Amino acid sequence: MIDIFELFAEYSYFGIFLVLIGINASPILMPPSWIVLTSFYLLDPTLNVVLLAIVGATGATIGRYFLKRISGLFRKFVGEEQKSNLDIIGDYLNHKKYGYVIASFLFGATPLPSNMLFIAYGLMRAKSIGIYVGFWFGRVLSYIVMIYFGNAVLRPFFEIFEDRLTGILLIDGVGIGVLVIFASINWTVLITEKKIKFVKPKIWRF
């Protein structure tokens, strides 16, 4: 892994930009992008933190755009009930002026796994520019914080997940679980009656 960082670090910000696109375009089995970005900074502390965060956020946003487009291709495999539910929440967010901006900003500015958010966006066929605006600003903010704290942030994370693959799998597992729950909520009942009700959790049909 260190060799990969060193290879792309030779290309400075452009190399980091390419890495962030690749990581964020992948749906699973990728380390959190803030860890990757912070690792680049620890390898080369002469990098400007704010510029590094902006480059990283731009690469991450472009990567998530590709992930959303790819995820949209799998909509035909989604069960009809879940498809209807996703359309309902999509319409709801479309009618809220800053619905997509706020949702994307919250995922971008926190450690929440955003890969499943963009997979959900793809399945919902969401098209608002607010998706990317909110995510970009959230990522810039979170990246600046994470880079500044550097080792203090990374050390406890790696102590919790000594086996990094196990940590990545656990994070992906949590994200998939959240996506299943999200797609199984009866959004019509929740929006109109303010009650939580679930439909049969059958997401994929073949």
Coordinates of N, CA and C in Angstrom, one line a residue:
M1 N 0.8 -1.2 0.0 CA 0.0 0.0 0.0 C 0.9 1.3 0.0
I2 N 1.9 1.2 0.8 CA 2.8 2.4 0.9 C 3.5 2.6 -0.5
D3 N 3.8 1.6 -1.2 CA 4.4 1.7 -2.5 C 3.4 2.4 -3.5
I4 N 2.2 2.1 -3.4 CA 1.2 2.8 -4.2 C 1.1 4.2 -3.9
F5 N 1.1 4.6 -2.6 CA 1.1 6.0 -2.2 C 2.3 6.7 -2.8
E6 N 3.5 6.1 -2.6 CA 4.7 6.7 -3.1 C 4.7 6.9 -4.6
L7 N 4.1 5.9 -5.3 CA 4.1 6.0 -6.8 C 3.2 7.2 -7.2
F8 N 2.0 7.3 -6.7 CA 1.1 8.4 -7.1 C 1.6 9.8 -6.5
A9 N 2.3 9.7 -5.3 CA 2.7 11.0 -4.7 C 3.8 11.7 -5.6
E10 N 4.4 10.9 -6.5 CA 5.4 11.5 -7.4 C 4.8 12.5 -8.3
Y11 N 3.5 12.3 -8.6 CA 2.7 13.2 -9.5 C 2.0 14.4 -8.7
S12 N 2.4 14.5 -7.4 CA 1.9 15.5 -6.5 C 0.3 15.5 -6.5
Y13 N -0.3 16.7 -6.6 CA -1.7 16.8 -6.5 C -2.5 16.1 -7.6
F14 N -1.9 16.0 -8.8 CA -2.6 15.3 -9.9 C -2.7 13.8 -9.6
G15 N -1.6 13.3 -9.1 CA -1.6 11.8 -8.7 C -2.7 11.6 -7.6
I16 N -2.7 12.4 -6.6 CA -3.7 12.3 -5.5 C -5.1 12.4 -6.1
F17 N -5.3 13.3 -7.0 CA -6.6 13.5 -7.6 C -7.1 12.2 -8.3
L18 N -6.2 11.6 -9.0 CA -6.6 10.3 -9.7 C -6.9 9.2 -8.7
V19 N -6.1 9.1 -7.7 CA -6.4 8.1 -6.7 C -7.7 8.3 -6.0
L20 N -8.1 9.5 -5.7 CA -9.4 9.8 -5.1 C -10.5 9.5 -6.0
I21 N -10.4 9.7 -7.3 CA -11.4 9.4 -8.3 C -11.6 7.9 -8.3
G22 N -10.5 7.1 -8.3 CA -10.6 5.7 -8.4 C -11.3 5.1 -7.1
I23 N -10.9 5.5 -6.0 CA -11.4 5.0 -4.7 C -12.9 5.3 -4.6
N24 N -13.3 6.5 -5.0 CA -14.7 6.9 -4.8 C -15.6 6.4 -5.9
A25 N -15.0 5.9 -7.0 CA -15.9 5.3 -8.1 C -16.2 3.8 -7.8
S26 N -15.5 3.3 -6.8 CA -15.7 1.9 -6.5 C -16.7 1.7 -5.4
P27 N -17.7 0.8 -5.5 CA -18.8 0.7 -4.5 C -18.3 0.1 -3.2
I28 N -17.4 -0.8 -3.2 CA -16.9 -1.5 -2.0 C -15.5 -1.9 -2.0
L29 N -15.0 -2.4 -0.9 CA -13.6 -2.8 -0.7 C -12.5 -1.8 -0.9
M30 N -12.9 -0.5 -0.5 CA -11.9 0.5 -0.6 C -11.8 1.2 0.8
P31 N -10.6 1.6 1.1 CA -10.4 2.3 2.4 C -11.1 3.7 2.4
P32 N -11.5 4.2 3.5 CA -12.1 5.5 3.6 C -11.1 6.5 2.9
S33 N -11.7 7.4 2.1 CA -10.8 8.3 1.4 C -10.0 9.3 2.3
W34 N -10.6 9.6 3.5 CA -9.9 10.5 4.3 C -8.6 9.9 4.9
I35 N -8.6 8.6 5.0 CA -7.3 7.9 5.4 C -6.3 8.0 4.3
V36 N -6.7 7.8 3.1 CA -5.8 7.9 1.9 C -5.2 9.3 1.8
L37 N -6.1 10.3 1.9 CA -5.6 11.6 1.8 C -4.7 12.0 2.9
T38 N -5.0 11.6 4.1 CA -4.1 11.9 5.2 C -2.8 11.2 5.1
S39 N -2.8 10.0 4.6 CA -1.6 9.3 4.3 C -0.7 10.0 3.4
F40 N -1.2 10.5 2.3 CA -0.4 11.3 1.3 C 0.2 12.5 2.0
Y41 N -0.5 13.2 2.9 CA 0.0 14.3 3.6 C 1.2 13.9 4.5
L42 N 1.0 12.8 5.2 CA 2.0 12.3 6.1 C 3.3 11.9 5.4
L43 N 3.1 11.5 4.1 CA 4.3 11.2 3.3 C 5.0 12.4 2.8
D44 N 4.2 13.5 2.6 CA 4.8 14.8 2.1 C 4.1 15.9 2.8
P45 N 4.6 16.3 4.0 CA 4.1 17.4 4.8 C 4.2 18.8 4.2
T46 N 4.9 18.9 3.1 CA 5.0 20.2 2.4 C 3.8 20.5 1.6
L47 N 2.9 19.5 1.4 CA 1.7 19.8 0.7 C 0.8 20.8 1.4
N48 N 0.2 21.7 0.7 CA -0.7 22.6 1.3 C -2.0 22.0 1.7
V49 N -2.4 22.1 3.0 CA -3.5 21.3 3.5 C -4.9 21.7 2.8
V50 N -5.1 23.0 2.7 CA -6.4 23.5 2.1 C -6.4 23.0 0.6
L51 N -5.3 23.2 -0.1 CA -5.3 22.8 -1.5 C -5.5 21.3 -1.6
L52 N -4.8 20.6 -0.8 CA -4.9 19.1 -0.8 C -6.4 18.7 -0.5
A53 N -7.1 19.3 0.4 CA -8.4 19.0 0.7 C -9.4 19.3 -0.5
I54 N -9.1 20.4 -1.2 CA -9.9 20.8 -2.3 C -9.7 19.8 -3.5
V55 N -8.4 19.5 -3.7 CA -8.1 18.5 -4.8 C -8.8 17.1 -4.4
G56 N -8.6 16.7 -3.2 CA -9.2 15.5 -2.7 C -10.7 15.5 -2.8
A57 N -11.4 16.6 -2.4 CA -12.8 16.7 -2.5 C -13.3 16.7 -3.9
T58 N -12.6 17.3 -4.8 CA -12.9 17.3 -6.2 C -12.8 15.9 -6.8
G59 N -11.7 15.2 -6.5 CA -11.6 13.8 -7.0 C -12.7 12.9 -6.4
A60 N -13.0 13.1 -5.2 CA -14.0 12.3 -4.5 C -15.3 12.5 -5.1
T61 N -15.7 13.8 -5.4 CA -17.0 14.1 -6.0 C -17.1 13.5 -7.4
I62 N -16.1 13.6 -8.2 CA -16.1 13.0 -9.5 C -16.3 11.5 -9.4
G63 N -15.5 10.9 -8.5 CA -15.6 9.5 -8.3 C -17.0 9.0 -8.0
R64 N -17.6 9.8 -7.0 CA -19.0 9.5 -6.6 C -20.0 9.7 -7.7
Y65 N -19.7 10.6 -8.6 CA -20.6 10.8 -9.8 C -20.6 9.6 -10.7
F66 N -19.4 9.0 -10.9 CA -19.3 7.8 -11.7 C -20.0 6.6 -11.0
L67 N -19.9 6.6 -9.6 CA -20.5 5.5 -8.9 C -22.0 5.6 -9.0
K68 N -22.5 6.8 -8.9 CA -24.0 7.0 -9.0 C -24.5 6.6 -10.4
R69 N -23.7 6.9 -11.5 CA -24.1 6.6 -12.8 C -24.1 5.0 -13.0
I70 N -23.1 4.4 -12.5 CA -23.0 2.9 -12.6 C -24.1 2.3 -11.8
S71 N -24.4 2.8 -10.6 CA -25.5 2.2 -9.8 C -26.8 2.3 -10.4
G72 N -27.0 3.4 -11.2 CA -28.3 3.5 -11.9 C -28.6 2.4 -12.9
L73 N -27.6 1.8 -13.4 CA -27.7 0.7 -14.4 C -28.3 -0.5 -13.7
F74 N -28.2 -0.6 -12.4 CA -28.7 -1.8 -11.7 C -30.2 -1.6 -11.2
R75 N -30.8 -0.5 -11.5 CA -32.1 -0.2 -11.0 C -33.1 -1.3 -11.5
K76 N -32.9 -1.9 -12.7 CA -33.8 -2.9 -13.2 C -33.8 -4.1 -12.4
F77 N -32.8 -4.3 -11.5 CA -32.8 -5.5 -10.7 C -33.5 -5.3 -9.3
V78 N -33.9 -4.1 -9.0 CA -34.5 -3.7 -7.7 C -36.0 -4.1 -7.7
G79 N -36.4 -4.7 -6.6 CA -37.8 -5.1 -6.5 C -38.7 -3.9 -6.6
E80 N -40.0 -4.2 -7.1 CA -40.9 -3.1 -7.4 C -41.3 -2.2 -6.2
E81 N -41.4 -2.9 -5.0 CA -41.8 -2.1 -3.8 C -40.7 -1.2 -3.4
Q82 N -39.4 -1.7 -3.4 CA -38.3 -0.9 -3.1 C -38.1 0.2 -4.1
K83 N -38.3 -0.1 -5.4 CA -38.2 0.9 -6.5 C -39.2 2.0 -6.2
S84 N -40.4 1.7 -5.9 CA -41.4 2.7 -5.6 C -41.1 3.5 -4.4
N85 N -40.5 2.9 -3.4 CA -40.1 3.6 -2.2 C -39.0 4.6 -2.5
L86 N -38.0 4.2 -3.3 CA -36.9 5.0 -3.6 C -37.4 6.2 -4.5
D87 N -38.4 6.0 -5.3 CA -38.9 7.1 -6.1 C -39.6 8.1 -5.2
I88 N -40.3 7.6 -4.2 CA -41.0 8.5 -3.3 C -40.1 9.4 -2.5
I89 N -39.0 8.9 -2.0 CA -38.1 9.7 -1.2 C -37.3 10.6 -2.2
G90 N -37.1 10.2 -3.4 CA -36.5 11.0 -4.4 C -37.3 12.2 -4.8
D91 N -38.6 12.0 -5.0 CA -39.6 13.1 -5.2 C -39.7 14.1 -4.0
Y92 N -39.6 13.5 -2.8 CA -39.7 14.3 -1.6 C -38.5 15.2 -1.6
L93 N -37.3 14.7 -1.8 CA -36.1 15.5 -1.8 C -36.1 16.6 -2.9
N94 N -36.6 16.2 -4.0 CA -36.7 17.1 -5.2 C -37.5 18.3 -4.8
H95 N -38.6 18.1 -4.0 CA -39.4 19.2 -3.7 C -39.0 20.1 -2.5
K96 N -37.9 19.6 -1.8 CA -37.3 20.4 -0.8 C -36.1 21.2 -1.4
K97 N -36.1 22.5 -1.2 CA -35.2 23.4 -1.8 C -33.7 22.9 -1.6
Y98 N -33.4 22.5 -0.4 CA -32.0 22.1 -0.1 C -31.9 20.7 0.4
G99 N -32.9 19.9 0.0 CA -32.9 18.5 0.4 C -31.7 17.7 0.1
Y100 N -31.3 17.7 -1.2 CA -30.1 16.9 -1.6 C -28.8 17.6 -1.1
V101 N -28.8 18.9 -1.1 CA -27.6 19.6 -0.6 C -27.3 19.2 0.9
I102 N -28.3 19.2 1.7 CA -28.1 18.9 3.1 C -27.8 17.5 3.3
A103 N -28.5 16.6 2.7 CA -28.2 15.1 2.8 C -26.8 14.8 2.4
S104 N -26.3 15.3 1.3 CA -25.0 15.1 0.8 C -23.9 15.7 1.6
F105 N -24.2 16.9 2.1 CA -23.3 17.6 3.0 C -23.0 16.8 4.3
L106 N -24.1 16.3 4.9 CA -24.0 15.5 6.1 C -23.1 14.3 5.9
F107 N -23.3 13.6 4.8 CA -22.5 12.4 4.5 C -21.0 12.8 4.2
G108 N -20.9 14.0 3.5 CA -19.5 14.4 3.1 C -18.7 14.9 4.3
A109 N -19.4 15.5 5.3 CA -18.7 16.2 6.4 C -18.5 15.3 7.6
T110 N -19.0 14.1 7.5 CA -18.9 13.1 8.6 C -18.3 11.8 8.1
P111 N -17.9 10.9 9.1 CA -17.3 9.7 8.7 C -18.3 8.6 8.1
L112 N -19.5 9.0 7.9 CA -20.5 8.1 7.4 C -20.1 7.6 6.0
P113 N -20.3 6.3 5.8 CA -19.9 5.7 4.4 C -20.8 6.3 3.3
S114 N -20.2 7.1 2.5 CA -21.0 7.8 1.4 C -21.2 6.9 0.2
N115 N -20.5 5.8 0.1 CA -20.6 5.0 -1.1 C -22.1 4.5 -1.2
M116 N -22.7 4.0 -0.1 CA -24.0 3.5 -0.2 C -25.0 4.7 -0.4
L117 N -24.7 5.9 0.0 CA -25.6 7.0 -0.3 C -25.7 7.2 -1.8
F118 N -24.5 7.2 -2.5 CA -24.5 7.4 -3.9 C -25.1 6.3 -4.7
I119 N -25.0 5.1 -4.2 CA -25.6 3.9 -4.8 C -27.1 4.1 -4.7
A120 N -27.6 4.6 -3.5 CA -29.0 4.9 -3.4 C -29.5 6.0 -4.3
Y121 N -28.7 7.0 -4.5 CA -29.0 8.1 -5.4 C -29.1 7.5 -6.8
G122 N -28.2 6.6 -7.2 CA -28.2 6.0 -8.5 C -29.5 5.2 -8.7
L123 N -29.9 4.4 -7.7 CA -31.1 3.6 -7.8 C -32.4 4.5 -7.8
M124 N -32.3 5.7 -7.2 CA -33.4 6.7 -7.2 C -33.4 7.5 -8.5
R125 N -32.4 7.4 -9.3 CA -32.3 8.2 -10.5 C -32.3 9.7 -10.1
A126 N -31.6 10.1 -9.0 CA -31.5 11.5 -8.6 C -30.7 12.3 -9.6
K127 N -31.1 13.5 -9.9 CA -30.4 14.3 -10.9 C -30.0 15.7 -10.4
S128 N -30.3 16.0 -9.1 CA -30.0 17.3 -8.6 C -28.5 17.7 -8.5
I129 N -28.2 18.9 -9.0 CA -26.8 19.3 -8.8 C -26.4 19.5 -7.4
G130 N -27.4 19.7 -6.5 CA -27.2 19.8 -5.1 C -26.5 18.6 -4.5
I131 N -26.7 17.4 -5.1 CA -26.0 16.2 -4.6 C -24.5 16.4 -4.6
Y132 N -23.9 17.0 -5.6 CA -22.5 17.2 -5.7 C -22.0 18.4 -5.0
V133 N -22.8 19.5 -5.0 CA -22.4 20.7 -4.3 C -22.3 20.4 -2.8
G134 N -23.3 19.8 -2.2 CA -23.3 19.5 -0.8 C -22.2 18.6 -0.4
F135 N -22.0 17.5 -1.2 CA -20.9 16.6 -0.9 C -19.6 17.2 -1.0
W136 N -19.3 18.1 -2.0 CA -18.0 18.7 -2.2 C -17.7 19.5 -1.0
F137 N -18.6 20.4 -0.6 CA -18.3 21.3 0.5 C -18.1 20.5 1.8
G138 N -18.9 19.4 2.0 CA -18.7 18.6 3.2 C -17.4 17.9 3.2
R139 N -17.0 17.4 2.0 CA -15.7 16.7 1.9 C -14.5 17.7 2.2
V140 N -14.6 18.9 1.6 CA -13.5 19.8 1.9 C -13.3 20.1 3.4
L141 N -14.5 20.3 4.0 CA -14.4 20.6 5.5 C -13.9 19.4 6.3
S142 N -14.4 18.2 6.0 CA -13.9 17.0 6.7 C -12.5 16.7 6.4
Y143 N -12.0 16.8 5.2 CA -10.6 16.5 4.8 C -9.7 17.5 5.5
I144 N -10.0 18.8 5.6 CA -9.1 19.7 6.3 C -8.9 19.3 7.7
V145 N -10.0 18.9 8.4 CA -10.0 18.5 9.8 C -9.1 17.3 9.9
M146 N -9.4 16.3 9.1 CA -8.7 15.0 9.2 C -7.2 15.2 8.9
I147 N -6.9 16.0 7.9 CA -5.5 16.1 7.5 C -4.7 16.9 8.7
Y148 N -5.3 17.9 9.2 CA -4.7 18.6 10.3 C -4.4 17.7 11.5
F149 N -5.3 16.8 11.8 CA -5.1 16.0 13.0 C -4.2 14.7 12.7
G150 N -4.1 14.4 11.4 CA -3.2 13.4 10.9 C -3.0 12.2 11.8
N151 N -1.9 12.0 12.4 CA -1.5 10.8 13.2 C -2.5 10.6 14.3
A152 N -3.0 11.6 14.9 CA -3.9 11.5 16.0 C -5.2 10.8 15.6
V153 N -5.6 11.0 14.4 CA -6.8 10.4 13.8 C -6.5 9.0 13.4
L154 N -5.4 8.8 12.7 CA -5.1 7.5 12.1 C -4.7 6.4 13.1
R155 N -4.0 6.8 14.1 CA -3.4 5.8 15.0 C -4.5 5.0 15.7
P156 N -5.5 5.6 16.4 CA -6.6 4.9 17.0 C -7.4 4.1 16.1
F157 N -7.6 4.6 14.8 CA -8.3 3.8 13.8 C -7.7 2.5 13.5
F158 N -6.4 2.6 13.3 CA -5.6 1.3 12.9 C -5.5 0.4 14.1
E159 N -5.5 1.0 15.4 CA -5.5 0.1 16.5 C -6.8 -0.7 16.7
I160 N -7.9 0.0 16.3 CA -9.2 -0.7 16.3 C -9.2 -1.8 15.3
F161 N -8.7 -1.5 14.1 CA -8.7 -2.4 13.0 C -7.3 -2.8 12.6
E162 N -6.7 -3.6 13.4 CA -5.3 -4.0 13.1 C -5.2 -4.7 11.8
D163 N -6.2 -5.5 11.5 CA -6.3 -6.1 10.1 C -7.1 -5.1 9.3
R164 N -6.5 -4.4 8.4 CA -7.1 -3.3 7.7 C -8.2 -3.8 6.8
L165 N -8.1 -5.0 6.2 CA -9.1 -5.6 5.4 C -10.4 -5.8 6.2
T166 N -10.2 -6.3 7.4 CA -11.3 -6.5 8.3 C -12.1 -5.2 8.5
G167 N -11.3 -4.2 8.8 CA -11.9 -2.9 9.0 C -12.7 -2.4 7.8
I168 N -12.1 -2.6 6.6 CA -12.8 -2.2 5.4 C -14.1 -3.0 5.2
L169 N -14.0 -4.3 5.4 CA -15.2 -5.1 5.2 C -16.3 -4.8 6.2
L170 N -15.9 -4.4 7.4 CA -16.9 -4.1 8.5 C -17.6 -2.8 8.1
I171 N -16.8 -1.8 7.6 CA -17.4 -0.5 7.2 C -18.4 -0.8 6.0
D172 N -17.9 -1.6 5.0 CA -18.8 -1.9 3.9 C -20.1 -2.6 4.3
G173 N -19.9 -3.5 5.3 CA -21.0 -4.3 5.8 C -22.1 -3.4 6.4
V174 N -21.6 -2.4 7.2 CA -22.5 -1.5 7.8 C -23.2 -0.6 6.8
G175 N -22.5 -0.2 5.8 CA -23.0 0.6 4.7 C -24.1 -0.2 3.9
I176 N -23.9 -1.5 3.6 CA -24.9 -2.3 2.9 C -26.1 -2.4 3.8
G177 N -25.9 -2.7 5.1 CA -27.0 -2.8 6.0 C -27.9 -1.5 6.0
V178 N -27.2 -0.4 6.0 CA -28.0 0.9 6.0 C -28.7 1.0 4.7
L179 N -28.2 0.6 3.6 CA -28.8 0.7 2.3 C -30.1 -0.2 2.3
V180 N -30.0 -1.4 2.8 CA -31.1 -2.3 2.8 C -32.2 -1.7 3.7
I181 N -31.9 -1.2 4.8 CA -32.9 -0.6 5.7 C -33.5 0.6 5.0
F182 N -32.7 1.5 4.4 CA -33.2 2.7 3.7 C -34.2 2.3 2.6
A183 N -33.9 1.3 1.8 CA -34.7 0.9 0.7 C -36.0 0.2 1.2
S184 N -36.0 -0.3 2.5 CA -37.1 -1.1 3.0 C -38.1 -0.2 3.8
I185 N -37.8 1.0 4.0 CA -38.7 1.9 4.8 C -39.8 2.3 3.8
N186 N -41.0 2.3 4.4 CA -42.2 2.8 3.6 C -42.2 4.3 3.7
W187 N -41.6 4.9 2.7 CA -41.5 6.4 2.8 C -42.8 7.1 2.7
T188 N -43.8 6.5 2.0 CA -45.1 7.2 1.9 C -45.7 7.3 3.3
V189 N -45.6 6.3 4.1 CA -46.2 6.3 5.5 C -45.4 7.3 6.4
L190 N -44.0 7.2 6.2 CA -43.2 8.1 7.0 C -43.4 9.5 6.7
I191 N -43.5 9.9 5.5 CA -43.6 11.3 5.1 C -45.0 11.8 5.4
T192 N -46.1 11.1 5.1 CA -47.4 11.5 5.3 C -48.0 11.4 6.7
E193 N -47.6 10.2 7.4 CA -48.1 9.9 8.7 C -47.1 10.1 9.8
K194 N -45.9 10.3 9.4 CA -44.8 10.4 10.4 C -44.6 9.2 11.3
K195 N -44.8 8.0 10.6 CA -44.7 6.7 11.3 C -43.7 5.9 10.5
I196 N -42.9 5.1 11.2 CA -41.9 4.2 10.6 C -42.6 2.9 10.3
K197 N -42.6 2.5 9.1 CA -43.1 1.2 8.7 C -42.2 0.6 7.6
F198 N -42.0 -0.7 7.6 CA -41.1 -1.3 6.6 C -41.9 -2.2 5.7
V199 N -41.4 -2.3 4.5 CA -41.9 -3.2 3.5 C -40.9 -4.4 3.5
K200 N -41.3 -5.5 2.8 CA -40.5 -6.7 2.8 C -39.1 -6.3 2.2
P201 N -38.1 -6.6 3.0 CA -36.7 -6.3 2.6 C -36.2 -7.1 1.4
K202 N -36.8 -7.0 0.3 CA -36.4 -7.7 -0.9 C -35.9 -6.7 -1.9
I203 N -34.6 -6.5 -2.0 CA -34.1 -5.5 -2.9 C -33.8 -5.9 -4.3
W204 N -33.2 -7.1 -4.4 CA -32.9 -7.5 -5.8 C -33.8 -8.6 -6.3
R205 N -34.1 -8.5 -7.6 CA -34.9 -9.5 -8.2 C -34.2 -10.0 -9.5
F206 N -34.3 -11.3 -9.8 CA -33.6 -11.8 -11.0 C -34.6 -12.5 -11.8

